[in-house]
Amino acid sequence: MCRSISNMLFALFAVALILPAPLEAISGIPDCRRDLYPSGNIYCQLSGHNRFYVWHEETCELECVDGTKAKRVRLPESVCPLGKSMDPCNPEPKDALQKFNDTMHKIKKSLVEKWCNRP
């Protein structure tokens, strides 16, 4: 019984992990959520929260979590101008998110170097 449940959970995990890529390929519309996961945590932490939880593409907001409380934080205008949605994620918003991702990683690297290599 446990083995069957374990196998079913493994199969479900595999499908959930693999499914978004073929759907993106079929639709021709990139999935921007994937680009936000690495940098979303950094942005939430720089905004004073623990971690990134959910992205609201219709309002260009990240939902950041502090323990059990969640707060929405808007992405910068350079990524998502006011009044614009990122749903669907076309190449232009996808490029803006990639630049945002690169910027967040540079900021994190710079802060780690400054804080960890102090004389």
mmCIF file of C-alpha atoms in Angstrom:
data_model
loop_
_atom_site.group_PDB
_atom_site.id
_atom_site.type_symbol
_atom_site.label_atom_id
_atom_site.label_comp_id
_atom_site.label_asym_id
_atom_site.label_seq_id
_atom_site.Cartn_x
_atom_site.Cartn_y
_atom_site.Cartn_z
ATOM 1 C CA MET A 1 0.000 0.000 0.000
ATOM 2 C CA CYS A 2 2.703 2.505 0.998
ATOM 3 C CA ARG A 3 4.767 1.584 -2.034
ATOM 4 C CA SER A 4 1.836 2.331 -4.351
ATOM 5 C CA ILE A 5 1.277 5.715 -2.739
ATOM 6 C CA SER A 6 4.980 6.454 -2.928
ATOM 7 C CA ASN A 7 5.048 5.585 -6.644
ATOM 8 C CA MET A 8 1.969 7.715 -7.315
ATOM 9 C CA LEU A 9 3.516 10.691 -5.500
ATOM 10 C CA PHE A 10 6.729 10.282 -7.467
ATOM 11 C CA ALA A 11 4.793 10.181 -10.754
ATOM 12 C CA LEU A 12 2.774 13.261 -9.763
ATOM 13 C CA PHE A 13 5.966 15.127 -8.830
ATOM 14 C CA ALA A 14 7.563 14.205 -12.173
ATOM 15 C CA VAL A 15 4.529 15.416 -14.137
ATOM 16 C CA ALA A 16 4.347 18.678 -12.166
ATOM 17 C CA LEU A 17 8.049 19.272 -12.762
ATOM 18 C CA ILE A 18 8.056 18.482 -16.483
ATOM 19 C CA LEU A 19 4.631 19.757 -17.628
ATOM 20 C CA PRO A 20 5.272 23.539 -17.820
ATOM 21 C CA ALA A 21 8.018 23.226 -20.463
ATOM 22 C CA PRO A 22 5.889 21.408 -23.084
ATOM 23 C CA LEU A 23 2.954 23.736 -22.415
ATOM 24 C CA GLU A 24 5.195 26.743 -23.000
ATOM 25 C CA ALA A 25 6.545 25.190 -26.188
ATOM 26 C CA ILE A 26 3.046 24.388 -27.490
ATOM 27 C CA SER A 27 1.545 27.794 -26.722
ATOM 28 C CA GLY A 28 4.561 29.784 -27.884
ATOM 29 C CA ILE A 29 4.105 32.083 -24.871
ATOM 30 C CA PRO A 30 7.018 32.079 -22.419
ATOM 31 C CA ASP A 31 6.328 31.358 -18.771
ATOM 32 C CA CYS A 32 7.711 34.341 -16.876
ATOM 33 C CA ARG A 33 7.146 32.839 -13.421
ATOM 34 C CA ARG A 34 10.206 30.678 -13.863
ATOM 35 C CA ASP A 35 12.362 33.787 -14.317
ATOM 36 C CA LEU A 36 11.145 35.275 -11.051
ATOM 37 C CA TYR A 37 11.942 32.460 -8.646
ATOM 38 C CA PRO A 38 15.670 33.087 -8.258
ATOM 39 C CA SER A 39 15.374 36.862 -8.056
ATOM 40 C CA GLY A 40 12.003 36.992 -6.290
ATOM 41 C CA ASN A 41 13.542 35.836 -3.020
ATOM 42 C CA ILE A 42 16.303 38.437 -3.292
ATOM 43 C CA TYR A 43 13.830 41.244 -4.043
ATOM 44 C CA CYS A 44 11.537 40.229 -1.185
ATOM 45 C CA GLN A 45 14.487 40.088 1.217
ATOM 46 C CA LEU A 46 15.735 43.513 0.079
ATOM 47 C CA SER A 47 12.187 44.770 0.720
ATOM 48 C CA GLY A 48 12.357 43.518 4.313
ATOM 49 C CA HIS A 49 10.574 40.167 3.986
ATOM 50 C CA ASN A 50 11.676 36.556 4.353
ATOM 51 C CA ARG A 51 10.940 35.039 0.955
ATOM 52 C CA PHE A 52 9.004 35.150 -2.313
ATOM 53 C CA TYR A 53 5.763 33.175 -2.296
ATOM 54 C CA VAL A 54 3.465 34.070 -5.234
ATOM 55 C CA TRP A 55 3.608 36.289 -8.293
ATOM 56 C CA HIS A 56 0.527 38.257 -9.349
ATOM 57 C CA GLU A 57 1.248 38.926 -13.026
ATOM 58 C CA GLU A 58 -1.934 40.962 -13.552
ATOM 59 C CA THR A 59 -0.740 43.614 -11.036
ATOM 60 C CA CYS A 60 3.024 43.010 -11.323
ATOM 61 C CA GLU A 61 3.331 42.263 -7.617
ATOM 62 C CA LEU A 62 5.273 39.688 -5.671
ATOM 63 C CA GLU A 63 3.685 38.253 -2.584
ATOM 64 C CA CYS A 64 6.392 38.093 0.043
ATOM 65 C CA VAL A 65 6.050 36.104 3.242
ATOM 66 C CA ASP A 66 7.092 36.878 6.806
ATOM 67 C CA GLY A 67 6.258 33.823 8.878
ATOM 68 C CA THR A 68 2.534 33.372 8.305
ATOM 69 C CA LYS A 69 1.801 36.918 7.072
ATOM 70 C CA ALA A 70 2.068 37.821 3.403
ATOM 71 C CA LYS A 71 2.524 41.262 1.868
ATOM 72 C CA ARG A 72 2.472 42.317 -1.764
ATOM 73 C CA VAL A 73 5.484 44.191 -3.133
ATOM 74 C CA ARG A 74 5.313 45.800 -6.568
ATOM 75 C CA LEU A 75 8.047 45.134 -9.089
ATOM 76 C CA PRO A 76 10.067 48.196 -10.166
ATOM 77 C CA GLU A 77 8.727 50.288 -13.057
ATOM 78 C CA SER A 78 11.726 49.269 -15.164
ATOM 79 C CA VAL A 79 10.399 45.719 -15.082
ATOM 80 C CA CYS A 80 6.678 46.414 -15.214
ATOM 81 C CA PRO A 81 5.443 49.944 -15.996
ATOM 82 C CA LEU A 82 2.369 51.136 -14.068
ATOM 83 C CA GLY A 83 -0.893 50.101 -15.664
ATOM 84 C CA LYS A 84 0.666 47.241 -17.583
ATOM 85 C CA SER A 85 0.225 43.555 -16.943
ATOM 86 C CA MET A 86 2.670 40.752 -17.648
ATOM 87 C CA ASP A 87 -0.108 38.356 -18.568
ATOM 88 C CA PRO A 88 0.572 36.951 -21.102
ATOM 89 C CA CYS A 89 4.341 37.027 -20.874
ATOM 90 C CA ASN A 90 5.530 38.189 -24.283
ATOM 91 C CA PRO A 91 9.211 38.524 -25.272
ATOM 92 C CA GLU A 92 9.445 42.167 -24.115
ATOM 93 C CA PRO A 93 8.346 41.505 -20.498
ATOM 94 C CA LYS A 94 10.419 38.325 -20.487
ATOM 95 C CA ASP A 95 13.529 40.338 -21.418
ATOM 96 C CA ALA A 96 12.739 42.897 -18.693
ATOM 97 C CA LEU A 97 12.434 40.079 -16.150
ATOM 98 C CA GLN A 98 15.746 38.604 -17.274
ATOM 99 C CA LYS A 99 17.463 41.986 -16.770
ATOM 100 C CA PHE A 100 15.766 42.261 -13.356
ATOM 101 C CA ASN A 101 17.003 38.765 -12.496
ATOM 102 C CA ASP A 102 20.561 39.688 -13.517
ATOM 103 C CA THR A 103 20.397 42.928 -11.495
ATOM 104 C CA MET A 104 19.138 41.134 -8.369
ATOM 105 C CA HIS A 105 21.972 38.608 -8.583
ATOM 106 C CA LYS A 106 24.554 41.394 -9.029
ATOM 107 C CA ILE A 107 23.150 43.239 -6.003
ATOM 108 C CA LYS A 108 23.215 40.076 -3.911
ATOM 109 C CA LYS A 109 26.781 39.278 -4.960
ATOM 110 C CA SER A 110 27.893 42.835 -4.178
ATOM 111 C CA LEU A 111 26.261 42.798 -0.736
ATOM 112 C CA VAL A 112 27.711 39.412 0.150
ATOM 113 C CA GLU A 113 31.189 40.593 -0.876
ATOM 114 C CA LYS A 114 30.869 43.800 1.167
ATOM 115 C CA TRP A 115 29.416 42.118 4.257
ATOM 116 C CA CYS A 116 31.549 38.984 4.272
ATOM 117 C CA ASN A 117 34.934 40.451 3.294
ATOM 118 C CA ARG A 118 35.110 43.219 5.843
ATOM 119 C CA PRO A 119 38.592 44.015 7.218
#
